[in-house]
Short mmCIF file of C-alpha atoms in Angstrom, two decimals:
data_model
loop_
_atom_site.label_atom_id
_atom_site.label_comp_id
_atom_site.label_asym_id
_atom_site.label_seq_id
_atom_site.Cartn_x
_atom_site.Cartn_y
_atom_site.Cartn_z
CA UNK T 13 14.10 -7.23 36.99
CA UNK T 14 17.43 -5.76 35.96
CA UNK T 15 18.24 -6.42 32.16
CA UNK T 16 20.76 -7.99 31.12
CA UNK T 17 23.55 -5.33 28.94
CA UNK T 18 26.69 -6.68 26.57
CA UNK T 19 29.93 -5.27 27.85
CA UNK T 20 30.68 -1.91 26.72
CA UNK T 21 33.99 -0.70 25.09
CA UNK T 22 34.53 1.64 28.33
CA UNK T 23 34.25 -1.30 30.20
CA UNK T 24 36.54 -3.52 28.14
CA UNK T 25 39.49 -0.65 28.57
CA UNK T 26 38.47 -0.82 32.38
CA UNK T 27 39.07 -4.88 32.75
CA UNK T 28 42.34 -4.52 30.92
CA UNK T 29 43.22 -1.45 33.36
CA UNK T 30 42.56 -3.55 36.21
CA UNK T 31 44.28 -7.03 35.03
CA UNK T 32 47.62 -4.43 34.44
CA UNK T 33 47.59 -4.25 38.68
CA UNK T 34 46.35 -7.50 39.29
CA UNK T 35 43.07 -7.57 40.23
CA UNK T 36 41.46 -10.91 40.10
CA UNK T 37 38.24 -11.44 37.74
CA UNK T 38 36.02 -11.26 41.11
CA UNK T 39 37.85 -8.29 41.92
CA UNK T 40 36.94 -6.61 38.43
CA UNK T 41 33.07 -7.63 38.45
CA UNK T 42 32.59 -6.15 41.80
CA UNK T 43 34.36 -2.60 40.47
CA UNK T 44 32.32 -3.18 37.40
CA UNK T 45 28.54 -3.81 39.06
CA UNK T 46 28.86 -7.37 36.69
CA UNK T 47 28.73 -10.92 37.31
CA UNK T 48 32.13 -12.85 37.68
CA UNK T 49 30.50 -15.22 35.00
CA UNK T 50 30.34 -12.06 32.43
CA UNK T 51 33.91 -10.76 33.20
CA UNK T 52 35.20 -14.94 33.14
CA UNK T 53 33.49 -15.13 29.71
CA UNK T 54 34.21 -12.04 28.21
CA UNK T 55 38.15 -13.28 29.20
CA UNK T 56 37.73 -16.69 28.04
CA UNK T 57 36.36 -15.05 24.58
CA UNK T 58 39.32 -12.90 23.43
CA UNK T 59 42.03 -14.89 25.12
CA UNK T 60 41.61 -18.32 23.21
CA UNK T 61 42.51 -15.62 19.76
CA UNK T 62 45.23 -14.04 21.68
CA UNK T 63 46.53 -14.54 25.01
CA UNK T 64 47.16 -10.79 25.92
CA UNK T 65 43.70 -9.12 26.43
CA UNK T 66 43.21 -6.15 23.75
CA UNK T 67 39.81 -4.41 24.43
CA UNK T 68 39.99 -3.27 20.98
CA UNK T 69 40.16 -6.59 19.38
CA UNK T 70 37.38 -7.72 21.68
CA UNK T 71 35.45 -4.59 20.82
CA UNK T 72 35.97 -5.51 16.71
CA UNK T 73 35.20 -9.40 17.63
CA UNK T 74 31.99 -8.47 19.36
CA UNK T 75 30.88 -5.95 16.01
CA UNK T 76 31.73 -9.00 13.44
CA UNK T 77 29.76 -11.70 15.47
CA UNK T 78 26.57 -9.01 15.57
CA UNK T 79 26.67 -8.32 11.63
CA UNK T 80 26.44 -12.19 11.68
CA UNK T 81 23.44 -12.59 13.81
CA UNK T 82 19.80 -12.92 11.49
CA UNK T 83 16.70 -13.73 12.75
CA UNK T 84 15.60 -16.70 13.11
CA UNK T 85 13.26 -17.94 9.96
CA UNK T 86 9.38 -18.49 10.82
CA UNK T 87 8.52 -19.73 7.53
CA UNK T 88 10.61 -22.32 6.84
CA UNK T 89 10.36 -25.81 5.48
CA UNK T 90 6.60 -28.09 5.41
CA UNK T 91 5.30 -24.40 6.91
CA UNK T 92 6.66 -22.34 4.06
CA UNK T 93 5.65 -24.73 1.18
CA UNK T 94 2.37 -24.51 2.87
CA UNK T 95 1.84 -20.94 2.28
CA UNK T 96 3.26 -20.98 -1.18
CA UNK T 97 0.91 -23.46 -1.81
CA UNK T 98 -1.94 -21.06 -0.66
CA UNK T 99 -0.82 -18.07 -2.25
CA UNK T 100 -0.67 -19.73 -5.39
CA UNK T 101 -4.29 -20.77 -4.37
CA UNK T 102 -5.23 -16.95 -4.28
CA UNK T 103 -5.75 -16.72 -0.64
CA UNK T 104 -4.83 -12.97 1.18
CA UNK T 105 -1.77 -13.24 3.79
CA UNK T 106 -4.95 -12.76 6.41
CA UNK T 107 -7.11 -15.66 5.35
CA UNK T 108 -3.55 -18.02 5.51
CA UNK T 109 -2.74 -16.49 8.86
CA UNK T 110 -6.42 -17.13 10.05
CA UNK T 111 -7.29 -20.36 8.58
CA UNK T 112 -3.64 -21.80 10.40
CA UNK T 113 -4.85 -20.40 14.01
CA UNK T 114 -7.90 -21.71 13.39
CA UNK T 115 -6.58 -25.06 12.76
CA UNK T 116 -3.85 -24.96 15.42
CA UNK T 117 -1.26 -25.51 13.38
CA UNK T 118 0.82 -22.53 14.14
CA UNK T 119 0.26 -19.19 15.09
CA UNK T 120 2.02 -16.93 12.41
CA UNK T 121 1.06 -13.06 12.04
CA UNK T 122 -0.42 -12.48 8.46
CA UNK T 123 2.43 -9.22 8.71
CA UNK T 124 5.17 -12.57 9.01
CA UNK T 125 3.63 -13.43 5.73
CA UNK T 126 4.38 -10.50 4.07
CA UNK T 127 7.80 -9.96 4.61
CA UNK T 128 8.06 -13.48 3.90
CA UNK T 129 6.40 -12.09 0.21
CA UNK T 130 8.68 -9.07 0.17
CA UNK T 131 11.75 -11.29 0.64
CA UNK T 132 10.76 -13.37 -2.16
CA UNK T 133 10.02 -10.86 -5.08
CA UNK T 134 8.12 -13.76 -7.62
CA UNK T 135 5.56 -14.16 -4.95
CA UNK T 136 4.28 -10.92 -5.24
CA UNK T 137 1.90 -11.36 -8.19
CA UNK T 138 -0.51 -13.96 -6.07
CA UNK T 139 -1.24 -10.61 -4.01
CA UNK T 140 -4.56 -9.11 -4.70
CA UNK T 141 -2.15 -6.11 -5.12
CA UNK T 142 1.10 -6.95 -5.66
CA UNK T 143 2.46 -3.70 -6.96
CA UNK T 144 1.67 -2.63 -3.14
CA UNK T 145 0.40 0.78 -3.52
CA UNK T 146 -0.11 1.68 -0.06
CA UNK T 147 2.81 3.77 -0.06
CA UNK T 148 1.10 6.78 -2.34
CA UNK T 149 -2.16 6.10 -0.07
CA UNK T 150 0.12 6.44 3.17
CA UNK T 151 1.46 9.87 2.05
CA UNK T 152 -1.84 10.98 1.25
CA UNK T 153 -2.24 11.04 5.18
CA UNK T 154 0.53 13.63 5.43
CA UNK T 155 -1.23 16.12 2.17
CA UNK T 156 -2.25 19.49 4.20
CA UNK T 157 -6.52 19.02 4.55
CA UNK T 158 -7.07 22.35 5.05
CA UNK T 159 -6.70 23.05 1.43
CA UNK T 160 -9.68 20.80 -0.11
CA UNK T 161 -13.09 20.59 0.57
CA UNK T 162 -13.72 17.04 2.52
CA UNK T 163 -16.42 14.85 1.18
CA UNK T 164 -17.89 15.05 5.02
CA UNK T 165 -18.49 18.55 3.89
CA UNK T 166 -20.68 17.02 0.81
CA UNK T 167 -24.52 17.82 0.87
CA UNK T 168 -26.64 14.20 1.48
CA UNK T 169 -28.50 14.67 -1.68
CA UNK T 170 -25.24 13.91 -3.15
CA UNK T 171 -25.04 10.79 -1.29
CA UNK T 172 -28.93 9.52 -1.91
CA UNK T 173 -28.16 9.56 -5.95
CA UNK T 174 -31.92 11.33 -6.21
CA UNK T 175 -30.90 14.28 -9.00
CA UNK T 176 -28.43 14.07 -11.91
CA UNK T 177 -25.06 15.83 -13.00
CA UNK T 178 -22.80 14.82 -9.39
CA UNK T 179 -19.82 13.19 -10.72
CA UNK T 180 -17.09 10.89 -9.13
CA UNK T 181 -13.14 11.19 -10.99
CA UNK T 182 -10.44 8.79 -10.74
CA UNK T 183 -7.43 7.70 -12.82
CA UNK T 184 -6.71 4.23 -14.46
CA UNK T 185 -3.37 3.20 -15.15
CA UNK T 186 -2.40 1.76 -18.56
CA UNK T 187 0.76 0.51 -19.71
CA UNK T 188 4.16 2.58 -19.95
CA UNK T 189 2.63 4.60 -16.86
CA UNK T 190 0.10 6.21 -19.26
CA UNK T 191 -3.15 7.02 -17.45
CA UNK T 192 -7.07 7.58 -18.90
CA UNK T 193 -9.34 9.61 -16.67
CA UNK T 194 -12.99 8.36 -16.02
CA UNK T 195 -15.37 10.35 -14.81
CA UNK T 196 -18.54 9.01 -13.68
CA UNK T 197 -22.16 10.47 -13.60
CA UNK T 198 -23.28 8.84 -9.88
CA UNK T 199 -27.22 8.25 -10.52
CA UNK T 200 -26.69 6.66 -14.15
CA UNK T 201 -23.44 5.15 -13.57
CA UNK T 202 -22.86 6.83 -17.00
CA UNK T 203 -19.02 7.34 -17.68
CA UNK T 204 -16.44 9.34 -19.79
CA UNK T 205 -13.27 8.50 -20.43
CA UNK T 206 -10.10 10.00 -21.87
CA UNK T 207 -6.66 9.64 -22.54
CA UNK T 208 -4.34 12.12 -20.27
CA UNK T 209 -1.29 11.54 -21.31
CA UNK T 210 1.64 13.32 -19.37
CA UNK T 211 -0.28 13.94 -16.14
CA UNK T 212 0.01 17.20 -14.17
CA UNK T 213 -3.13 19.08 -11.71
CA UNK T 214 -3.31 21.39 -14.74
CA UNK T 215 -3.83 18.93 -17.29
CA UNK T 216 -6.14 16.86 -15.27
CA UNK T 217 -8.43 19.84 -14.87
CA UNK T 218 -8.50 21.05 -18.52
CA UNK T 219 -9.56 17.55 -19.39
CA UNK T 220 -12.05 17.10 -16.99
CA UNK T 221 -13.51 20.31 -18.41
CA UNK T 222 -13.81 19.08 -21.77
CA UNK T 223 -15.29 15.77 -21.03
CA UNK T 224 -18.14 17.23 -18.95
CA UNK T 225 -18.56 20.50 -20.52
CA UNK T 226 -21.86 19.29 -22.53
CA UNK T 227 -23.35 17.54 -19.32
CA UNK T 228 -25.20 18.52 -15.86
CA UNK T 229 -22.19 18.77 -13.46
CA UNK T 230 -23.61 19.73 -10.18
CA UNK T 231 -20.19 18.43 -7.79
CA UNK T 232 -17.10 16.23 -8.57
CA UNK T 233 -15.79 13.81 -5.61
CA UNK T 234 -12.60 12.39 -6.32
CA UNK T 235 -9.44 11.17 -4.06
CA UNK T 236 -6.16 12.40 -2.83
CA UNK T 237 -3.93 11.46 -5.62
CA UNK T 238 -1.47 14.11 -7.09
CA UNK T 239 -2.92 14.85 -10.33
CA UNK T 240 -6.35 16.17 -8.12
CA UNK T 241 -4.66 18.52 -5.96
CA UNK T 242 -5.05 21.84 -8.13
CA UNK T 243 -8.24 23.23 -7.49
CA UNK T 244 -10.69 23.63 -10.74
CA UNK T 245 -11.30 27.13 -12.12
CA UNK T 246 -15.12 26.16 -12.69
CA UNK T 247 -17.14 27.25 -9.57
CA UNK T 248 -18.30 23.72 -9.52
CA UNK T 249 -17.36 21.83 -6.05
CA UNK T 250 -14.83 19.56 -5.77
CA UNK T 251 -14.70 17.02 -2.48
CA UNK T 252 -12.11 15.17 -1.55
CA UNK T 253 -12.40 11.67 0.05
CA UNK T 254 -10.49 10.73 3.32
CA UNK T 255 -6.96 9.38 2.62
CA UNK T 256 -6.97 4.97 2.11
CA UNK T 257 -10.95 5.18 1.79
CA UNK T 258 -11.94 3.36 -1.76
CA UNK T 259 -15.27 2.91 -0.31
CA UNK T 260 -15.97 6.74 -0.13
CA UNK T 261 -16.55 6.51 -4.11
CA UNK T 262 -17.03 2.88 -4.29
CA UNK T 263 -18.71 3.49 -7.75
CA UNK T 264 -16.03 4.32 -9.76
CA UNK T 265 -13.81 1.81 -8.47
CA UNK T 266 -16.27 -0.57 -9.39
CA UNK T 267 -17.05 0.45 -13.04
CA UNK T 268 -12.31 0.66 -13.29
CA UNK T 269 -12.80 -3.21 -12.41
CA UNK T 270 -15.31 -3.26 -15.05
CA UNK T 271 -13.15 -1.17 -17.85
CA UNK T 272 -9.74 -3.67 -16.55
CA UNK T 273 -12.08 -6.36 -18.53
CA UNK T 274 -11.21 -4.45 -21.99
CA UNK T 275 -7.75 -2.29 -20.89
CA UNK T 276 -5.00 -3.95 -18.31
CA UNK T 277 -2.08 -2.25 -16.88
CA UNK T 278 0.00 -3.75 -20.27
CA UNK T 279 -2.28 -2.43 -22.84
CA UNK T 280 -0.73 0.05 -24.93
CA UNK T 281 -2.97 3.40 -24.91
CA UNK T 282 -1.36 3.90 -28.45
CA UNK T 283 -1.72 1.10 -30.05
CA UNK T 284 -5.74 1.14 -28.76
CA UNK T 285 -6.35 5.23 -30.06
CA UNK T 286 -8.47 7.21 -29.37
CA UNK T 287 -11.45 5.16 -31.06
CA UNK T 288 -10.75 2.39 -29.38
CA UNK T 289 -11.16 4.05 -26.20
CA UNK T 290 -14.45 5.40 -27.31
CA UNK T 291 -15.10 1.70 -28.08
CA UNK T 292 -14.61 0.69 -24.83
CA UNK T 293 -16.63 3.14 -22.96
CA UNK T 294 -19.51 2.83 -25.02
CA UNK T 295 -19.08 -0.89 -24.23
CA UNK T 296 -19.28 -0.51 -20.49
CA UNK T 297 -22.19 2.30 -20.83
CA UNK T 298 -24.13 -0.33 -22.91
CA UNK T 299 -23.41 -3.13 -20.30
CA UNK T 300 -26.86 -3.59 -18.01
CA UNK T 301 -27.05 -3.50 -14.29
CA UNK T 302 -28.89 -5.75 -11.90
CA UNK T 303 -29.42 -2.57 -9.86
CA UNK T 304 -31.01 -0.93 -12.51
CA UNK T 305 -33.17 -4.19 -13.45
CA UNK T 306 -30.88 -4.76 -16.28
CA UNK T 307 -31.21 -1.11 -18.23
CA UNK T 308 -27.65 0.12 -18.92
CA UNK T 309 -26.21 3.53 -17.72
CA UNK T 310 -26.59 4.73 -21.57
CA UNK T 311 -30.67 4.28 -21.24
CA UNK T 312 -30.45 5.36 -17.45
CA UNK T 313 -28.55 8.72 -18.15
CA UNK T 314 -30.57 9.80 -21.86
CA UNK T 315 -33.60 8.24 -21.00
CA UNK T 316 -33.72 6.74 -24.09
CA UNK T 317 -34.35 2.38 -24.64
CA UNK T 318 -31.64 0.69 -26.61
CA UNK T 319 -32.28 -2.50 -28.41
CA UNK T 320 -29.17 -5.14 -27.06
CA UNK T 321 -30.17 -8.30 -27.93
CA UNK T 322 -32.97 -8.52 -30.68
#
């Protein structure tokens, strides 16, 4: 099936040519390979602005009417006040896009949604992750691999949590861009955390150092971000996790949703201080675990009982 092309500029200098010796409009869409229909249109177009036939004034009539096109809205209307309505409800882009095929009320993509979401900036925040930070993930794709030491490469008794002193690293942003770095001990779910301040590879390393220098470090995982790409003078290993995979070191992501109960991305680091941060991790250290039958990480990591609630 042949398909279907807008007259070309070449082509518009052609018919004008061609209408300067007479040839008649059948005449010109035979020459042309184009329908008489096309070449009767194209004429009746240009000729009810100006009688005389100027390809170039066709050619600029043809680029204004194409800046004009747009898309025609999906989410418009009873459909789009529908989805609001949801968002504000907390549901994910995929559950609205689901739940309205499963109904058979429309079929919508749940990527319609969000450009929908991306068109209307104050719908962001009813994202799980409205700050969309998939685009520091996504270049973590294109980081050379060969460089760090994959967590595929990590020994299973790392994985099984059976000995102390292997570690898992992240960062946590505050307000102002500030960031703390919390480093947690993977049997004990024991954790460190400190201020960092400017952040550099250099920095990140010296601090990391410093927290863990009186402790059993036996390996650090961590992800791709920038501020872990330096490698660490100590000897100790240091794997990387694949690139978008949270779930490689679910731990410390978990115990970050646990320290956004105390510090949000708007609290000040320097209004809180240094004690305050000390504070806070000895709060979440004292905090008991199901997993653990209620002992906290404090009585997991020094063996020691802790009186909480007598």
């Amino acid at each position: 099936m042949k398909t279907y092309t807008r007259v070309s500029y070449e082509e518009r200098c052609q018919i004008v040519a061609l209408l300067q010796v007479n040839k008649s409009k059948a005449e010109i869409s035979r020459i042309l390979g184009r329908n008489k229909s096309t070449i009767s249109r194209e004429l009746r177009r240009i000729t009810s602005y100006n009688p005389t036939y100027n390809p170039r004034f066709a050619q600029e009539l043809r680029e204004r009417q194409k800046r004009k096109q747009r898309r025609r809205k999906l989410i418009t209307g009873g459909l789009e006040s529908l989805i609001v309505q949801k968002l504000k409800e907390r549901w994910s882009p995929q559950l609205i896009s689901g739940r309205l095929k499963r109904e058979k009320v429309v079929l919508i993509s749940h990527q319609s949604i969000y450009n929908y979401i991306l068109k209307n900036k104050p719908l962001l925040p009813y994202l799980k992750f409205g700050t969309k930070r998939g685009l520091g993930r996504r270049a973590q794709k294109m980081m050379n691999r060969e460089k760090y030491t994959s967590i595929h490469e990590r020994p299973k008794s790392v994985l099984n949590r059976l000995r102390f002193g292997h570690w898992e690293r992240d960062g946590m942003y505050a307000a102002n861009r500030e960031q703390l770095l919390v480093c947690q001990e993977r049997k004990s779910r024991y954790i460190v955390v400190e201020p960092i301040g400017k952040v550099t590879s250099e920095k990140v390393n010296l601090i990391t150092e410093q927290m863990l220098k009186d402790k059993k470090v036996l390996s650090i995982t961590n992800d791709n971000g920038s501020e872990f790409r330096k490698k660490m003078e100590w000897s100790i290993p240091v794997y990387h996790c694949d690139p978008m995979r949270p779930d490689q070191r679910g731990s410390i992501e978990n115990v970050i949703g646990t320290l956004r109960l105390y510090i949000t991305r708007k609290t000040d680091l320097s209004c809180l201080g240094q004690q305050g941060i000390k504070d806070i991790e000895a709060k979440v250290n004292l905090r008991p675990r199901k997993m653990f039958d209620y002992q906290t990480p404090y009585e997991i990591y020094f063996k020691k009982e802790v009186a909480l609630v007598s």
